Short mmCIF file of C-alpha atoms and ligand atoms in Angstrom, two decimals:
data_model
loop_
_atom_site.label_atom_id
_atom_site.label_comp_id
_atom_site.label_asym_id
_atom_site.label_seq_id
_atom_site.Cartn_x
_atom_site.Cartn_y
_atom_site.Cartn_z
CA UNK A 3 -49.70 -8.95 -23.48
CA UNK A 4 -47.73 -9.66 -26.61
CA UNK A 5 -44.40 -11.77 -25.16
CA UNK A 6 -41.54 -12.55 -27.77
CA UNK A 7 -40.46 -16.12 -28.35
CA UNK A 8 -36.60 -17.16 -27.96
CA UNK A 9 -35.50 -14.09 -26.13
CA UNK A 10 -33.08 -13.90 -23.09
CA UNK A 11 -34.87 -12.81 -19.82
CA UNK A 12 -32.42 -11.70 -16.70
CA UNK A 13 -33.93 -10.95 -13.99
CA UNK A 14 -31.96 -9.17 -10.55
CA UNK A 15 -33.26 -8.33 -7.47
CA UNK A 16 -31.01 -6.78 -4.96
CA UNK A 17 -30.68 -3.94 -2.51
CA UNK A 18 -29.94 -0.07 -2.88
CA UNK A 19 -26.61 0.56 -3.80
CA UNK A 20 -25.04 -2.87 -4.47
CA UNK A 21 -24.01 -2.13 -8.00
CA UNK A 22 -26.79 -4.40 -9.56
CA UNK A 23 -27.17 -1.12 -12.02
CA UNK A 24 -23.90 -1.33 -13.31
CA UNK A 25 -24.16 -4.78 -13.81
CA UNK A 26 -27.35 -4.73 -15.90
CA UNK A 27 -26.01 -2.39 -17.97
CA UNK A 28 -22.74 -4.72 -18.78
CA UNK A 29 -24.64 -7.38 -19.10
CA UNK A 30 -27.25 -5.52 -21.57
CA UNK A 31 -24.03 -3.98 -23.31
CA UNK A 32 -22.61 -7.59 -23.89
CA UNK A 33 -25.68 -9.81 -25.27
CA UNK A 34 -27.56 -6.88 -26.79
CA UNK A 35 -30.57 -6.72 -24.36
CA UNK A 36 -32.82 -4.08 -24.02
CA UNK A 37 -32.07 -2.84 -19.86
CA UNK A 38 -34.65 -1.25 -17.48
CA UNK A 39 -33.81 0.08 -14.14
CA UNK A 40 -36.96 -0.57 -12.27
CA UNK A 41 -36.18 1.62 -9.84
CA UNK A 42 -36.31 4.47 -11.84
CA UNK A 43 -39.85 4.04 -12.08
CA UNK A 44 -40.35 4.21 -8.70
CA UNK A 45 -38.37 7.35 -8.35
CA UNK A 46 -40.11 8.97 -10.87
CA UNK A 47 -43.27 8.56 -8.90
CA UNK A 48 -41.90 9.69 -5.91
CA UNK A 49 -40.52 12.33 -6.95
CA UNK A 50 -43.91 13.23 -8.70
CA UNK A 51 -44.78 12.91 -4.68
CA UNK A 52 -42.60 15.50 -3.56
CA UNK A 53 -43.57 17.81 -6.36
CA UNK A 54 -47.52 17.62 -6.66
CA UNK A 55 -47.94 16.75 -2.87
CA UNK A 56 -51.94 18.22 -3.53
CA UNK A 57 -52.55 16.33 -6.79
CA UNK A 58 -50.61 13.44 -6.35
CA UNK A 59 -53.19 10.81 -6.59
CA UNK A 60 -53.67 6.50 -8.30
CA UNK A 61 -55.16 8.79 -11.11
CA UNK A 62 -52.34 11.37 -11.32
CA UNK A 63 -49.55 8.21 -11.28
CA UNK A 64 -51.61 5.99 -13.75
CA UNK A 65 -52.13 8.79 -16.56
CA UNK A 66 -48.26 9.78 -16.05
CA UNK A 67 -47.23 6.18 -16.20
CA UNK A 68 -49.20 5.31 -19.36
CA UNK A 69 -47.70 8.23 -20.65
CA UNK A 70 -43.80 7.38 -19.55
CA UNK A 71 -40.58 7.58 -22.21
CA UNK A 72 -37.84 6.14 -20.94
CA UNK A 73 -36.27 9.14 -21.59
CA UNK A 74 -37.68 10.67 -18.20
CA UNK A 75 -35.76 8.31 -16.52
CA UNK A 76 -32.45 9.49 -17.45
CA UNK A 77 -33.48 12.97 -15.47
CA UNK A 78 -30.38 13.52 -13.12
CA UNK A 79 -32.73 14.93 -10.41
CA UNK A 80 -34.10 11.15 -9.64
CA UNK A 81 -30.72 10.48 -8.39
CA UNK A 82 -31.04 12.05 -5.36
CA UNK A 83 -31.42 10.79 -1.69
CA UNK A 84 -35.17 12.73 -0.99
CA UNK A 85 -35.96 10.70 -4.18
CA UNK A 86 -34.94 7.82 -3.42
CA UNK A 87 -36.56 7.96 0.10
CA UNK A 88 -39.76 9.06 -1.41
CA UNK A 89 -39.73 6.30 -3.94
CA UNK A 90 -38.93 3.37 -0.79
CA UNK A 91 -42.91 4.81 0.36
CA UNK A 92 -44.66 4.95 -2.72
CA UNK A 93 -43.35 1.44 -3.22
CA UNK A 94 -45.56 0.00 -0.47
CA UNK A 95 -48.47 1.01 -2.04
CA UNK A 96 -50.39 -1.67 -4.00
CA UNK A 97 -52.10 0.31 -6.61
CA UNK A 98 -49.17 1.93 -7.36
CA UNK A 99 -47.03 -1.00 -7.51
CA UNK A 100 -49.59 -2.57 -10.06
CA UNK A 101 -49.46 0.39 -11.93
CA UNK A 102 -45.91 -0.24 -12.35
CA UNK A 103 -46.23 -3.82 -13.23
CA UNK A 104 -47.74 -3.52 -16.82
CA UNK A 105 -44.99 -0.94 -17.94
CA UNK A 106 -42.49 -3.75 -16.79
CA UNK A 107 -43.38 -6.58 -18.21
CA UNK A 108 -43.88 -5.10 -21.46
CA UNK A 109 -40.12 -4.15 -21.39
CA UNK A 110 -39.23 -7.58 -19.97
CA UNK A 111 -41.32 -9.70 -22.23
CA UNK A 112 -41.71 -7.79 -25.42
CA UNK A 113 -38.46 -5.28 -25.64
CA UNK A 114 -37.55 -3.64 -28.86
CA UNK A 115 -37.24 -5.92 -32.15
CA UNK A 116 -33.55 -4.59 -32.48
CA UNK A 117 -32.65 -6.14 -28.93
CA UNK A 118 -32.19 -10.16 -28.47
CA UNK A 119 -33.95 -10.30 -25.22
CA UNK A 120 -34.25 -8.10 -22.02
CA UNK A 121 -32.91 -6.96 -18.61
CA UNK A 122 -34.47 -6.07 -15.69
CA UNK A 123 -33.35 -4.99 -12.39
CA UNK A 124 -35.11 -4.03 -9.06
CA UNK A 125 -36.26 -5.58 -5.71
CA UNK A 126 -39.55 -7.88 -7.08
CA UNK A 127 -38.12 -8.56 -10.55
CA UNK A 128 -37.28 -12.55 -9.56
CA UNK A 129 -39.99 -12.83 -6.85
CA UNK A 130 -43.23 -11.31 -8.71
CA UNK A 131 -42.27 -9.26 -12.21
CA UNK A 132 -40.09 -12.09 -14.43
CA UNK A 133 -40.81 -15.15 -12.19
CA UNK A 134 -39.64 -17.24 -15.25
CA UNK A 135 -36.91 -15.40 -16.25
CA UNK A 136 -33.70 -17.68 -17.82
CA UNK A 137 -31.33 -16.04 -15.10
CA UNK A 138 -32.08 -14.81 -12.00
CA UNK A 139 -29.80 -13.26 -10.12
CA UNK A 140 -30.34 -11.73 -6.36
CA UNK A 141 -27.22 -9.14 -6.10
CA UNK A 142 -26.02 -7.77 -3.18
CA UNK A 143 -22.94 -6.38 -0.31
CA UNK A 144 -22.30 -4.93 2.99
CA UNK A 145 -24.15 -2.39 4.21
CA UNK A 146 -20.96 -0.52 4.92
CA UNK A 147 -19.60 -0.86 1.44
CA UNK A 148 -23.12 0.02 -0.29
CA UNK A 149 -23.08 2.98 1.96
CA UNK A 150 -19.75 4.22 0.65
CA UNK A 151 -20.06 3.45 -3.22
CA UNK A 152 -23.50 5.50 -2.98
CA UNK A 153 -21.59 8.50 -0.84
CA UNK A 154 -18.52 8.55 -3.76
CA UNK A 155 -21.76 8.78 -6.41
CA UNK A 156 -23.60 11.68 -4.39
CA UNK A 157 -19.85 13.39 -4.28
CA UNK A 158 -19.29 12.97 -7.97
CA UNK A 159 -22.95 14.43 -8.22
CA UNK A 160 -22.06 17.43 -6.15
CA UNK A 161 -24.83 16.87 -3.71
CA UNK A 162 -24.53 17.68 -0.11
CA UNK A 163 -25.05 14.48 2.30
CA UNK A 164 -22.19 12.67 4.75
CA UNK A 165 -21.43 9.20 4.76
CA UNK A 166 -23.29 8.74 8.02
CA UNK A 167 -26.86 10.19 6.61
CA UNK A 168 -26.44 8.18 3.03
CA UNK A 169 -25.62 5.11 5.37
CA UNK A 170 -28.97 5.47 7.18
CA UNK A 171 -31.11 5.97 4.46
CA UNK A 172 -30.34 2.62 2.91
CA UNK A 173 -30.81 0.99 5.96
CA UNK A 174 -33.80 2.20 6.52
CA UNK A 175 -34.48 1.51 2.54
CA UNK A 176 -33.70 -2.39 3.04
CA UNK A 177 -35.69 -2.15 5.94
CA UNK A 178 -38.53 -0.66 4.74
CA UNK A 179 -38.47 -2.66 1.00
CA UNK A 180 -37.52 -6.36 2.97
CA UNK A 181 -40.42 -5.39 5.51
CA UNK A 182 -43.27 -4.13 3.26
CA UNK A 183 -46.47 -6.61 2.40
CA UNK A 184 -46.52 -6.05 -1.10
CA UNK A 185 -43.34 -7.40 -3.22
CA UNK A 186 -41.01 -7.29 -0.58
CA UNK A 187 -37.16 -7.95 -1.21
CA UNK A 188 -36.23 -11.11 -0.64
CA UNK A 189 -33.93 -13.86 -2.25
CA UNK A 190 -35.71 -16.65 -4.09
CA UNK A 191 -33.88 -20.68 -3.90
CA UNK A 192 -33.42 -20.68 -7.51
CA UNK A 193 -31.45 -17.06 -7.83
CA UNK A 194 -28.10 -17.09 -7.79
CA UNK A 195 -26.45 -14.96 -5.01
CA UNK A 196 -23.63 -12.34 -6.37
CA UNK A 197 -21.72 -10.68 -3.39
CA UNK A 198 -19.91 -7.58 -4.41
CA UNK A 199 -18.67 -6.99 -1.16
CA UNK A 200 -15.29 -7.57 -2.25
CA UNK A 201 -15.69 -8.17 -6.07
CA UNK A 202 -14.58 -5.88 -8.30
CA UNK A 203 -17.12 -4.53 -11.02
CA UNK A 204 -14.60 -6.58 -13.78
CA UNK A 205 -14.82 -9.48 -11.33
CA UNK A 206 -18.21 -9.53 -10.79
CA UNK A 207 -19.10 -9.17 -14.54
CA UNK A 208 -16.76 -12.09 -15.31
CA UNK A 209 -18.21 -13.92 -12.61
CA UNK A 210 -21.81 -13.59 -14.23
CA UNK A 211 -21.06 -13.56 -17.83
CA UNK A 212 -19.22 -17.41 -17.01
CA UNK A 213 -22.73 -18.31 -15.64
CA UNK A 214 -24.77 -16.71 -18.69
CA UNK A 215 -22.53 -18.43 -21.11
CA UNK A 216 -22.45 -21.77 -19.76
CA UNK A 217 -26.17 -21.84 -19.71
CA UNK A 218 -26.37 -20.02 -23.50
CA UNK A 219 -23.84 -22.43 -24.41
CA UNK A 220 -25.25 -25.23 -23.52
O1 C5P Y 310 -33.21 0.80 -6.99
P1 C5P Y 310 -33.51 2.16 -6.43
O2 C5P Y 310 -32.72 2.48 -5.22
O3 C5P Y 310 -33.44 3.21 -7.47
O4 C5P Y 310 -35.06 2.09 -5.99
C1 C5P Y 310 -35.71 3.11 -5.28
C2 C5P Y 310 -36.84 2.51 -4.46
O5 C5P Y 310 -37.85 2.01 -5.34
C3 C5P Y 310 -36.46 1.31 -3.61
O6 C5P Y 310 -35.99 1.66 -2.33
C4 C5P Y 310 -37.74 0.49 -3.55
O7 C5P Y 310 -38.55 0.87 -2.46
C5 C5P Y 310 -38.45 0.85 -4.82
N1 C5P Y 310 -38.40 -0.25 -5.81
C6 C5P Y 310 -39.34 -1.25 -5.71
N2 C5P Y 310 -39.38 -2.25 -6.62
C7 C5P Y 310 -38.49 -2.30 -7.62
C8 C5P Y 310 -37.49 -1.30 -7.73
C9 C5P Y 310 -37.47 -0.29 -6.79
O8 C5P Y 310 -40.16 -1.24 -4.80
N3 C5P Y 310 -38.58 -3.28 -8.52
#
């Protein structure tokens, strides 16, 4: 794998819904860096699931994810909570997971020329995908307040779910992704914890640019 010298590498792990997505894409917005939400990825496959339940096989996901444009990902319809759900058990799966992997690091360590590094975001980005990233970050807040962020998005999406079904899915998400053998979520020592609990997103992107630019500073 080709990796580019001098670049910046962040790497974020967190949990569904604690507004590590917006984040990235500040952060990628404000040092130029090329941003990948990893969970997309993982969406697209499940939602692949869902739709070729007979066909869906390692071979099916491999020849779809050597043929992936990021421009899939923007599809609105991997924004919902089946998805999502879908996605959280595909992700236990080994194969697929290493299926994923290549796709990733080739974003994280060799993004487009016109970017000056990259961002990453996910639940094994720190732990397994960008273990020597220059920032790592593990982002994350109450259950409660994840739960309600994620039911104003489904709202502003038009989709029909209550609060109380949106906050059981993620718990059984962190559950499930904390839980599962294979990349599990999980803080590292040397990640920095960001609790958006009662942050702000201008807060919590001051709060993390301060850290990037003492260290870029430096
Ligand atoms: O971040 P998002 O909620 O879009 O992720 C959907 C699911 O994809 C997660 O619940 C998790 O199971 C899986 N995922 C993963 N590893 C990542 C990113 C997401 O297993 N790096």
């Amino acid at each position: 794998m080709i990796r580019r010298k001098n670049i910046i590498t962040v790497a974020i792990d967190s949990p569904a819904a604690a507004g590590a997505g917006t984040q990235a894409k500040l952060i990628s917005q404000h040092y130029n860096l090329f941003y990948l939400d990893t969970g997309k990825i993982y969406r697209y496959i499940g939602m692949l699931k869902i739709n070729e339940k007979k066909k869906f096989s390692h071979k099916l996901v491999r020849r779809k994810i050597e043929n992936l444009k990021l421009n899939y990902l923007k599809n609105k319809k991997l924004l919902s909570n089946e998805v999502a759900i879908s996605a959280s058990q595909i992700a236990k799966d080994k194969k697929i997971r290493n299926i994923v992997h290549k796709f990733q690091q080739r974003c994280a360590y060799n993004p487009p020329k016109k970017y000056k590094g990259s961002i990453l975001d996910g639940r094994d980005i720190v732990t397994v995908q960008v273990k020597d990233a220059m920032f790592k970050f593990y982002i994350t807040a109450s259950l409660k307040i994840r739960a309600k962020r994620r039911y104003i998005e489904y709202k502003e999406l038009n989709k029909k779910i209550s609060y109380k079904e949106v906050l059981k899915s993620l718990r059984n998400r962190d559950k499930s992704d904390k839980e599962r053998k294979y990349g599990p979520l999980k803080k590292t020592r040397d990640s920095i914890l960001i609790n958006t609990t009662k942050l702000s997103k201008k807060a919590c992107f001051k709060k993390i640019k301060s850290i990037i630019d003492k260290k870029l500073n430096n």
